[in-house]
């Protein structure tokens, strides 16, 4: 594939920036990859693994860059934008990968000078690992990457960024900022809140009863513990900056949970069966639409629990 950007500056050198660098390099889509992270150790590791150069300041890293990717926790984006703003090259594209979009737009957009294109974005791909050693080239293969352009965003700049993201394997869609934050509260943020809470409950039980809930954890609970191992700074910022949407969805979740709780208390098997049949159909719809690349083939079309 031919080169799409000359110099790319990655600000924040963790899972997402590292994965982008590996993927962009493997596909030959960029010239020079510069990087900045506030930790000297992260800069050293990134230089060994995926950066052509690293800089002690973000301002230095973005000098002459054609594409700047803000890949720091959401709460750190505004200060970085203020620092790099005077050093951005006219015509450059600034994007971000933050898990929340409203707060990032609010914090970053006011700093972007005229003549520089700001196109917020969010890859719907990740793992529970963080830091520069955790990145890998295939992270974005066949995963969604949502762009939330602003009304004034330049169409040619969006098309160029889209080409890069598609070049590293992502499926790109565009969405309104507020809608993004509501959708992500449902499909990512509240599920993380529930996982954190459930692992907290199990830990509490372990301490109260001295039982071996961790040792004997079944696979459903193990999936919760994987999610609950995600980076604390990243998730603190997600919940603080997408507060309204998360509280709205958590409220709906609690109402639904109470209905389920009542059905169990009342031994209402009919309700439970109907509810679980509906949720199983949702899961199967996701697999049939090819949206769960991790699902095993034997799961497709199988009827693991016929009858009742
Ligand atoms: N991890 C995921 O699953 C995932 C998925 C999609 C989007 N995101 C978003 O991507 C962004 C980065 O997440 P990640 O998983 O790559 O995180 P990470 O913890 O792996 O990396 C973050 C990097 O930012 C650096 N950093 C933190 N604060 C900084 C500051 N003030 N100045 C300079 N550098 C700073 C850290 O040193 C580190 O290099 C976050 O906004 C997150 O919401 C994460
Ligand atoms: O697979 C995981 O570990 C993730 O949690 C990734 C995940 C998610 O799917 O919720 C987490 C946060 C993001 O902003 C995007 C992706």
Coordinates of C-alpha atoms and ligand atoms in Angstrom, one line a residue:
X1 CA 0.0 0.0 0.0
X2 CA 1.3 3.5 -0.6
X3 CA 2.2 6.0 2.0
X4 CA -0.8 8.1 3.3
X5 CA 1.0 10.4 5.8
X6 CA 4.7 11.4 6.0
X7 CA 5.3 12.0 9.7
X8 CA 2.9 10.7 12.3
X9 CA 3.2 11.8 16.0
X10 CA 1.8 9.5 18.6
X11 CA 1.1 11.3 21.9
X12 CA 0.8 8.6 24.6
X13 CA 2.6 5.3 23.8
X14 CA 0.4 2.6 25.2
X15 CA -1.8 -0.2 23.9
X16 CA -3.6 1.8 21.2
X17 CA -0.7 4.0 20.0
X18 CA 1.6 0.9 19.9
X19 CA -0.9 -1.2 18.0
X20 CA -1.4 1.7 15.5
X21 CA 2.3 2.0 15.0
X22 CA 2.9 -1.7 14.4
X23 CA -0.1 -1.8 12.0
X24 CA 0.8 1.3 10.1
X25 CA 4.4 0.2 9.7
X26 CA 3.5 -3.3 8.6
X27 CA 1.2 -1.9 5.9
X28 CA 3.7 0.8 4.8
X29 CA 1.2 3.6 5.3
X30 CA 3.4 6.2 7.0
X31 CA 6.9 7.6 6.8
X32 CA 8.3 8.6 10.2
X33 CA 6.7 7.6 13.5
X34 CA 7.5 10.0 16.3
X35 CA 6.3 9.5 19.8
X36 CA 5.9 11.1 23.2
X37 CA 4.8 9.8 26.6
X38 CA 5.3 11.4 29.9
X39 CA 7.2 8.4 31.3
X40 CA 10.8 8.0 30.2
X41 CA 10.5 4.2 30.5
X42 CA 7.6 4.2 28.1
X43 CA 9.5 6.4 25.6
X44 CA 12.5 4.0 25.8
X45 CA 10.4 0.9 25.2
X46 CA 8.5 2.6 22.4
X47 CA 11.8 3.6 20.7
X48 CA 12.9 0.0 20.8
X49 CA 9.6 -1.5 19.6
X50 CA 7.8 0.9 17.2
X51 CA 8.9 4.5 17.1
X52 CA 11.5 6.0 14.9
X53 CA 12.1 8.9 17.4
X54 CA 10.7 9.9 20.8
X55 CA 10.6 13.3 22.3
X56 CA 10.6 14.5 25.9
X57 CA 7.8 16.9 25.2
X58 CA 4.6 16.6 23.2
X59 CA 5.4 19.9 21.5
X60 CA 8.6 18.6 20.1
X61 CA 7.0 15.3 18.9
X62 CA 4.4 17.1 16.8
X63 CA 6.8 19.4 15.0
X64 CA 6.3 19.0 11.2
X65 CA 3.9 16.1 11.8
X66 CA 1.1 15.5 9.2
X67 CA -1.0 13.3 11.5
X68 CA -1.1 13.7 15.3
X69 CA -2.8 11.0 17.3
X70 CA -3.8 11.8 20.9
X71 CA -3.6 8.4 22.7
X72 CA -3.6 9.4 26.3
X73 CA -6.3 8.9 28.9
X74 CA -9.4 11.1 28.2
X75 CA -8.7 13.4 31.1
X76 CA -5.3 14.3 29.8
X77 CA -6.3 15.3 26.3
X78 CA -7.1 19.0 27.0
X79 CA -3.7 19.8 28.5
X80 CA -1.9 18.0 25.7
X81 CA -3.9 19.9 23.1
X82 CA -3.1 23.2 24.7
X83 CA 0.6 22.3 24.8
X84 CA 0.9 21.2 21.1
X85 CA -1.4 23.8 19.6
X86 CA 1.3 26.5 18.8
X87 CA 3.5 23.8 17.2
X88 CA 1.0 22.2 14.8
X89 CA 1.8 22.4 11.0
X90 CA -0.8 24.1 8.9
X91 CA -2.9 21.5 7.1
X92 CA -2.1 18.8 9.7
X93 CA -4.7 16.4 11.0
X94 CA -5.2 15.9 14.7
X95 CA -7.2 12.9 15.8
X96 CA -7.7 11.1 19.1
X97 CA -8.6 7.6 20.2
X98 CA -10.4 8.4 23.5
X99 CA -13.3 6.2 24.6
X100 CA -15.5 9.2 25.3
X101 CA -16.1 11.8 22.6
X102 CA -18.1 14.7 24.0
X103 CA -15.6 15.5 26.8
X104 CA -12.6 15.2 24.3
X105 CA -14.2 17.5 21.8
X106 CA -15.0 20.0 24.6
X107 CA -11.4 19.9 25.9
X108 CA -9.4 19.7 22.6
X109 CA -11.4 21.6 19.9
X110 CA -10.9 25.1 21.4
X111 CA -7.1 24.7 21.2
X112 CA -6.9 23.6 17.6
X113 CA -5.8 26.5 15.4
X114 CA -7.5 27.5 12.1
X115 CA -6.0 25.5 9.2
X116 CA -5.5 22.3 11.3
X117 CA -8.1 19.6 11.0
X118 CA -9.5 18.0 14.2
X119 CA -11.2 14.7 13.6
X120 CA -12.2 12.9 16.8
X121 CA -12.2 9.1 16.7
X122 CA -12.5 5.9 18.7
X123 CA -11.4 2.4 17.9
X124 CA -13.8 -0.2 19.3
X125 CA -10.9 -2.6 20.1
X126 CA -8.7 -3.2 23.0
X127 CA -7.5 -5.5 25.7
X128 CA -7.1 -5.4 29.5
X129 CA -3.4 -4.7 29.0
X130 CA -1.7 -1.3 28.8
X131 CA 1.6 0.3 28.1
X132 CA 4.0 0.2 25.1
X133 CA 4.7 -3.5 25.3
X134 CA 1.0 -4.4 25.0
X135 CA 0.4 -3.2 21.4
X136 CA 0.1 -5.6 18.5
X137 CA -0.4 -5.1 14.7
X138 CA -3.7 -7.0 14.3
X139 CA -5.7 -5.3 17.1
X140 CA -7.9 -3.3 14.7
X141 CA -8.5 -6.1 12.1
X142 CA -12.2 -6.2 11.3
X143 CA -13.0 -3.9 14.3
X144 CA -15.1 -0.8 14.2
X145 CA -13.4 2.6 14.3
X146 CA -15.9 5.4 14.9
X147 CA -15.1 8.9 13.7
X148 CA -17.2 11.8 15.1
X149 CA -16.3 14.7 12.8
X150 CA -17.4 18.2 13.7
X151 CA -19.7 20.2 11.4
X152 CA -16.7 22.2 10.2
X153 CA -14.5 19.1 9.6
X154 CA -12.9 19.0 6.1
X155 CA -14.1 16.1 3.9
X156 CA -10.8 15.5 2.2
X157 CA -9.0 15.3 5.6
X158 CA -11.7 12.8 6.8
X159 CA -11.2 10.7 3.7
X160 CA -7.4 10.6 4.2
X161 CA -7.8 9.5 7.8
X162 CA -10.4 7.0 6.8
X163 CA -7.9 5.5 4.3
X164 CA -5.3 5.1 7.0
X165 CA -7.7 3.4 9.4
X166 CA -9.0 1.1 6.7
X167 CA -5.4 0.4 5.8
X168 CA -4.8 -1.0 9.3
X169 CA -7.8 -3.2 9.1
X170 CA -10.6 -1.2 10.7
X171 CA -14.2 -0.7 9.5
X172 CA -14.8 3.0 9.7
X173 CA -18.2 4.6 10.6
X174 CA -19.2 8.1 11.3
X175 CA -21.4 9.2 14.2
X176 CA -22.6 12.2 16.1
X177 CA -20.6 12.9 19.3
X178 CA -23.5 12.7 21.8
X179 CA -24.9 9.6 20.1
X180 CA -21.4 7.9 20.3
X181 CA -21.3 8.5 24.1
X182 CA -24.8 7.0 24.6
X183 CA -24.1 4.0 22.5
X184 CA -20.7 3.4 24.2
X185 CA -22.3 3.7 27.6
X186 CA -24.5 0.7 26.6
X187 CA -21.9 -1.5 24.8
X188 CA -18.8 -0.8 26.8
X189 CA -18.8 1.6 29.8
X190 CA -21.7 0.1 31.8
X191 CA -20.6 -3.5 31.1
X192 CA -17.2 -2.5 32.5
X193 CA -18.9 -0.9 35.6
X194 CA -20.8 -4.2 36.1
X195 CA -17.6 -6.3 35.8
X196 CA -15.8 -4.1 38.2
X197 CA -18.6 -4.4 40.7
X198 CA -19.1 -8.1 40.4
X199 CA -15.4 -8.7 41.0
X200 CA -15.7 -6.4 44.0
X201 CA -18.6 -8.5 45.3
X202 CA -16.6 -11.7 44.9
X203 CA -13.6 -10.2 46.6
X204 CA -15.8 -9.1 49.5
X205 CA -17.3 -12.6 49.8
X206 CA -13.9 -14.2 49.8
X207 CA -12.9 -12.0 52.7
X208 CA -16.1 -12.5 54.6
X209 CA -16.5 -16.2 54.2
X210 CA -12.9 -17.3 53.5
X211 CA -14.5 -19.3 50.7
X212 CA -12.5 -20.0 47.5
X213 CA -14.5 -18.0 45.0
X214 CA -11.4 -16.9 43.1
X215 CA -9.9 -20.3 42.9
X216 CA -13.0 -22.0 41.6
X217 CA -14.2 -19.1 39.4
X218 CA -16.1 -20.4 36.4
X219 CA -15.6 -19.0 32.9
X220 CA -18.4 -16.4 33.1
X221 CA -16.7 -14.9 36.2
X222 CA -13.2 -15.2 34.6
X223 CA -14.5 -13.0 31.7
X224 CA -15.5 -10.4 34.3
X225 CA -12.1 -10.5 36.0
X226 CA -10.4 -10.0 32.6
X227 CA -12.5 -6.8 32.0
X228 CA -12.0 -5.7 35.6
X229 CA -8.2 -5.9 35.1
X230 CA -8.3 -2.9 32.7
X231 CA -6.3 0.2 33.3
X232 CA -7.6 2.1 36.4
X233 CA -6.7 5.6 35.1
X234 CA -8.3 5.1 31.7
X235 CA -11.5 3.8 33.3
X236 CA -11.6 6.5 36.0
X237 CA -11.5 9.1 33.2
X238 CA -14.2 7.3 31.1
X239 CA -16.7 7.3 34.0
X240 CA -15.9 10.8 35.1
X241 CA -16.3 12.2 31.5
X242 CA -19.3 10.2 30.3
X243 CA -21.1 10.6 33.6
X244 CA -24.6 11.5 32.2
X245 CA -24.9 8.7 29.7
X246 CA -23.4 6.1 32.1
X247 CA -25.8 7.1 34.9
X248 CA -28.8 7.0 32.5
X249 CA -27.9 3.4 31.4
X250 CA -27.0 2.3 34.9
X251 CA -30.5 3.4 36.0
X252 CA -32.1 1.3 33.2
X253 CA -29.8 -1.6 34.2
X254 CA -30.9 -1.4 37.8
X255 CA -34.6 -1.4 36.9
X256 CA -34.1 -4.5 34.7
X257 CA -32.1 -6.2 37.5
X258 CA -34.9 -5.6 40.0
X259 CA -37.4 -7.2 37.6
X260 CA -35.1 -10.3 37.2
X261 CA -34.6 -10.4 41.0
X262 CA -38.4 -10.4 41.5
X263 CA -38.9 -13.2 39.0
X264 CA -36.3 -15.3 40.8
X265 CA -37.9 -14.5 44.2
X266 CA -41.4 -15.4 42.8
X267 CA -40.0 -18.5 41.1
X268 CA -41.5 -17.2 37.8
X269 CA -39.8 -19.7 35.5
X270 CA -41.9 -18.5 32.5
X271 CA -40.5 -15.0 32.8
X272 CA -36.9 -16.2 33.3
X273 CA -37.2 -18.5 30.3
X274 CA -38.7 -15.9 28.0
X275 CA -36.1 -13.3 29.1
X276 CA -33.1 -15.6 28.5
X277 CA -34.5 -16.7 25.1
X278 CA -34.6 -13.1 24.1
X279 CA -31.1 -12.3 25.2
X280 CA -29.8 -15.5 23.5
X281 CA -31.3 -14.3 20.3
X282 CA -29.4 -11.0 20.7
X283 CA -26.1 -12.8 21.1
X284 CA -26.8 -15.1 18.1
X285 CA -27.6 -12.0 16.0
X286 CA -24.2 -10.5 16.9
X287 CA -22.4 -13.8 15.8
X288 CA -24.4 -14.1 12.6
X289 CA -23.6 -10.5 11.7
X290 CA -19.9 -11.4 12.0
X291 CA -19.4 -8.9 14.9
X292 CA -17.7 -11.4 17.3
X293 CA -14.5 -12.4 15.7
X294 CA -13.5 -14.4 18.8
X295 CA -16.6 -16.6 18.7
X296 CA -15.7 -20.3 18.1
X297 CA -17.1 -21.8 14.9
X298 CA -18.8 -24.6 16.7
X299 CA -21.0 -22.0 18.3
X300 CA -22.6 -20.9 15.0
X301 CA -26.0 -22.5 14.5
X302 CA -25.5 -24.9 17.4
X303 CA -28.3 -25.5 19.9
X304 CA -26.5 -26.1 23.1
X305 CA -29.5 -25.9 25.4
X306 CA -32.6 -27.4 23.6
X307 CA -35.8 -27.7 25.7
X308 CA -35.9 -26.7 29.3
Ligands
LIG1 N1 -7.4 0.1 26.2 C1 -8.5 0.0 25.5 O1 -9.2 -1.0 25.5 C2 -8.9 1.2 24.6 C3 -9.7 1.0 23.5 C4 -10.1 2.1 22.7 C5 -9.7 3.4 23.1 N2 -9.0 3.5 24.2 C6 -8.6 4.9 24.6 O2 -7.3 5.1 24.1 C7 -6.6 6.0 25.0 C8 -5.3 5.3 25.4 O3 -5.5 4.1 26.0 P1 -4.5 3.0 26.0 O4 -5.2 1.7 26.4 O5 -3.5 3.0 24.9 O6 -3.7 3.4 27.4 P2 -2.2 3.0 27.9 O7 -2.3 3.1 29.4 O8 -1.8 1.7 27.4 O9 -1.3 4.2 27.4 C9 -1.5 5.5 27.7 C10 -0.2 6.2 27.4 O10 -0.4 7.6 27.7 C11 0.7 8.1 28.4 N3 0.2 9.2 29.2 C12 -0.7 9.3 30.2 N4 -0.9 10.5 30.6 C13 -0.1 11.3 29.9 C14 0.1 12.7 29.8 N5 -0.5 13.5 30.6 N6 1.0 13.1 28.9 C15 1.7 12.3 28.1 N7 1.5 11.0 28.1 C16 0.6 10.5 29.0 C17 1.2 6.9 29.3 O11 2.5 7.1 29.7 C18 1.0 5.8 28.2 O12 2.1 5.8 27.4 C19 -7.5 6.3 26.1 O13 -8.1 7.6 25.9 C20 -8.5 5.2 26.1 O14 -9.8 5.7 26.5 C21 -8.5 2.5 25.0
LIG2 O1 -11.7 -6.0 24.9 C1 -11.5 -5.3 25.9 O2 -10.7 -5.5 26.7 C2 -12.2 -4.0 25.9 O3 -12.7 -3.7 26.9 C3 -12.2 -3.1 24.7 C4 -13.2 -1.9 24.8 C5 -14.6 -2.5 24.9 O4 -14.9 -3.3 24.0 O5 -15.3 -2.2 25.7 C6 -12.9 -1.0 25.9 C7 -12.9 0.3 25.8 C8 -12.9 0.9 24.5 O6 -13.0 2.3 24.4 C9 -13.1 0.1 23.4 C10 -13.0 -1.2 23.5

